Short mmCIF file of C-alpha atoms in Angstrom, two decimals:
data_model
loop_
_atom_site.label_atom_id
_atom_site.label_comp_id
_atom_site.label_asym_id
_atom_site.label_seq_id
_atom_site.Cartn_x
_atom_site.Cartn_y
_atom_site.Cartn_z
CA UNK G 1 0.00 0.00 0.00
CA UNK G 2 2.82 2.40 0.85
CA UNK G 3 4.53 1.66 -2.44
CA UNK G 4 1.63 2.91 -4.57
CA UNK G 5 1.51 6.60 -5.47
CA UNK G 6 -1.27 8.69 -3.94
CA UNK G 7 -2.90 11.90 -5.02
CA UNK G 8 -1.27 14.98 -3.43
CA UNK G 9 -4.65 16.20 -2.16
CA UNK G 10 -4.73 13.29 0.31
CA UNK G 11 -1.89 14.94 2.23
CA UNK G 12 -3.55 18.36 2.36
CA UNK G 13 -4.84 19.46 5.75
CA UNK G 14 -7.31 22.33 5.51
CA UNK G 15 -6.48 25.23 7.77
CA UNK G 16 -3.06 23.79 8.62
CA UNK G 17 -1.07 23.53 5.40
CA UNK G 18 -0.05 26.25 3.03
CA UNK G 19 1.34 25.52 -0.42
CA UNK G 20 4.95 25.34 0.74
CA UNK G 21 4.34 22.94 3.65
CA UNK G 22 2.09 20.83 1.44
CA UNK G 23 4.82 20.61 -1.20
CA UNK G 24 7.37 19.67 1.48
CA UNK G 25 5.03 16.96 2.84
CA UNK G 26 4.48 15.61 -0.63
CA UNK G 27 8.21 15.59 -1.47
CA UNK G 28 9.01 13.85 1.81
CA UNK G 29 6.31 11.22 1.30
CA UNK G 30 7.39 10.62 -2.29
CA UNK G 31 11.06 10.27 -1.26
CA UNK G 32 10.12 7.71 1.42
CA UNK G 33 8.04 5.81 -1.12
CA UNK G 34 10.93 5.76 -3.60
CA UNK G 35 13.33 4.56 -0.90
CA UNK G 36 10.98 1.69 -0.02
CA UNK G 37 10.67 0.75 -3.67
CA UNK G 38 14.46 0.77 -4.00
CA UNK G 39 14.79 -1.46 -0.91
CA UNK G 40 12.29 -3.90 -2.41
CA UNK G 41 14.16 -3.91 -5.72
CA UNK G 42 17.47 -4.51 -3.95
CA UNK G 43 16.00 -7.42 -2.01
CA UNK G 44 14.54 -8.81 -5.23
CA UNK G 45 17.97 -8.63 -6.90
CA UNK G 46 19.59 -10.50 -4.01
CA UNK G 47 16.94 -13.21 -4.21
CA UNK G 48 17.24 -13.34 -7.99
CA UNK G 49 21.02 -13.67 -7.74
CA UNK G 50 20.67 -16.42 -5.18
CA UNK G 51 18.27 -18.43 -7.33
CA UNK G 52 20.78 -18.38 -10.18
CA UNK G 53 23.20 -20.47 -8.17
CA UNK G 54 21.05 -22.73 -6.05
CA UNK G 55 17.53 -24.09 -6.05
CA UNK G 56 15.22 -23.66 -3.12
CA UNK G 57 15.39 -27.41 -2.50
CA UNK G 58 19.20 -27.29 -2.32
CA UNK G 59 18.99 -24.29 -0.06
CA UNK G 60 16.56 -26.04 2.30
CA UNK G 61 18.69 -29.20 2.42
CA UNK G 62 21.90 -27.30 3.10
CA UNK G 63 22.78 -27.55 6.79
CA UNK G 64 22.98 -24.25 8.58
CA UNK G 65 26.57 -23.40 9.27
CA UNK G 66 28.65 -20.35 9.83
CA UNK G 67 30.27 -19.05 6.70
CA UNK G 68 32.73 -16.94 8.67
CA UNK G 69 34.84 -17.43 11.71
CA UNK G 70 34.66 -14.86 14.52
CA UNK G 71 37.72 -12.81 15.28
CA UNK G 72 39.89 -13.95 18.20
CA UNK G 73 38.60 -12.46 21.43
CA UNK G 74 35.10 -12.08 19.97
CA UNK G 75 33.40 -15.48 20.32
CA UNK G 76 29.92 -14.06 19.71
CA UNK G 77 31.01 -12.43 16.46
CA UNK G 78 29.24 -9.17 17.33
CA UNK G 79 32.12 -6.78 16.67
CA UNK G 80 32.20 -4.93 13.39
CA UNK G 81 34.20 -6.92 10.91
CA UNK G 82 35.08 -6.99 7.29
CA UNK G 83 33.96 -10.19 5.62
CA UNK G 84 36.71 -11.79 3.58
CA UNK G 85 35.07 -13.34 0.51
CA UNK G 86 37.72 -16.07 0.40
CA UNK G 87 36.49 -17.42 3.77
CA UNK G 88 32.94 -17.80 2.52
CA UNK G 89 32.33 -21.27 1.14
CA UNK G 90 29.40 -22.87 -0.54
CA UNK G 91 28.43 -26.24 0.87
CA UNK G 92 27.77 -27.76 -2.54
CA UNK G 93 30.76 -26.29 -4.37
CA UNK G 94 28.68 -23.96 -6.55
CA UNK G 95 29.62 -20.37 -7.22
CA UNK G 96 29.07 -18.57 -3.93
CA UNK G 97 28.37 -15.08 -5.29
CA UNK G 98 24.85 -14.96 -3.85
CA UNK G 99 26.03 -16.34 -0.53
CA UNK G 100 28.78 -13.72 -0.44
CA UNK G 101 26.27 -10.98 -1.18
CA UNK G 102 23.92 -12.27 1.53
CA UNK G 103 26.76 -12.55 4.05
CA UNK G 104 27.90 -9.00 3.30
CA UNK G 105 24.34 -7.73 3.59
CA UNK G 106 23.92 -9.56 6.91
CA UNK G 107 27.23 -8.20 8.22
CA UNK G 108 26.25 -4.65 7.22
CA UNK G 109 22.81 -5.05 8.78
CA UNK G 110 24.31 -6.43 11.98
CA UNK G 111 26.86 -3.62 12.22
CA UNK G 112 24.10 -1.06 11.63
CA UNK G 113 21.98 -2.67 14.32
CA UNK G 114 24.91 -2.70 16.75
CA UNK G 115 25.61 0.95 15.98
CA UNK G 116 21.96 1.82 16.61
CA UNK G 117 21.99 -0.11 19.90
CA UNK G 118 25.19 1.70 20.89
CA UNK G 119 23.59 5.06 20.11
CA UNK G 120 20.49 4.12 22.11
CA UNK G 121 22.62 3.11 25.08
CA UNK G 122 24.59 6.35 24.86
CA UNK G 123 21.33 8.34 24.79
CA UNK G 124 20.06 6.43 27.83
CA UNK G 125 23.32 7.11 29.67
CA UNK G 126 23.13 10.82 28.85
CA UNK G 127 19.50 10.95 29.99
CA UNK G 128 20.33 9.14 33.24
CA UNK G 129 23.25 11.49 33.86
CA UNK G 130 20.99 14.53 33.36
CA UNK G 131 18.40 12.97 35.67
CA UNK G 132 21.00 12.32 38.37
CA UNK G 133 22.36 15.86 38.06
CA UNK G 134 18.82 17.24 38.36
CA UNK G 135 18.11 15.08 41.44
CA UNK G 136 21.38 16.21 43.03
CA UNK G 137 20.57 19.85 42.30
CA UNK G 138 17.08 19.43 43.77
CA UNK G 139 18.50 17.74 46.87
CA UNK G 140 20.98 20.61 47.28
CA UNK G 141 18.17 23.14 46.96
CA UNK G 142 16.11 21.22 49.53
CA UNK G 143 19.08 21.12 51.92
CA UNK G 144 19.58 24.88 51.56
CA UNK G 145 15.87 25.52 52.12
CA UNK G 146 15.85 23.29 55.20
CA UNK G 147 18.93 25.08 56.55
CA UNK G 148 17.22 28.46 56.02
CA UNK G 149 14.06 27.14 57.67
CA UNK G 150 16.01 25.83 60.68
CA UNK G 151 17.89 29.12 60.95
CA UNK G 152 14.69 31.16 60.78
CA UNK G 153 13.04 28.84 63.35
CA UNK G 154 16.06 29.31 65.62
CA UNK G 155 15.84 33.09 65.27
CA UNK G 156 12.10 32.97 65.93
CA UNK G 157 12.69 30.87 69.07
CA UNK G 158 15.29 33.37 70.33
CA UNK G 159 12.95 36.29 69.61
CA UNK G 160 10.04 34.53 71.34
CA UNK G 161 12.24 33.74 74.36
CA UNK G 162 13.37 37.37 74.51
CA UNK G 163 9.76 38.56 74.13
CA UNK G 164 8.62 36.19 76.90
CA UNK G 165 11.37 37.58 79.19
CA UNK G 166 10.28 41.15 78.49
CA UNK G 167 6.64 40.23 79.09
CA UNK G 168 7.51 38.54 82.39
CA UNK G 169 9.54 41.58 83.51
CA UNK G 170 6.74 43.96 82.54
CA UNK G 171 4.24 41.84 84.54
CA UNK G 172 6.55 41.89 87.57
CA UNK G 173 6.85 45.67 87.27
CA UNK G 174 3.11 46.03 86.89
CA UNK G 175 2.46 43.80 89.93
CA UNK G 176 5.05 45.61 92.09
CA UNK G 177 3.70 48.98 91.01
CA UNK G 178 0.19 48.14 92.27
#
């Protein structure tokens, strides 16, 4: 559905869009559509290339095995790596061009996914750091406010004590004067 062209009027929002924003929306939508079409065509070419060299039956009967060896110190094989085409082997001895292309595509996809995960983790770390800094700043403000409150309560207590003394002295004077 997203690959089919649509009429530009379907993107128009009355009262919101002017001609320039509508043109920008349309251009953006059309560019996304073209990118999706290109991705589909690329995937089709990979599949087409694969079918040149092996049948689906051969592919299904081929045992799943790793066509690359992980680098030393990276047993999971998750680090970015350059795939050496000479290490990629076809199980049935046929030309491994499609397998090479698929392995390269998988390696690129995996490295992109790892990069995205790394960026997400970095964003989470930055967000947590900002949150911690904000909590620390709020705690500092609360401590200062509590200190001011205690100080003002102490001053009030001293004033009240002084006022009570003066009141007691004035009562004594008033009683002795009678």
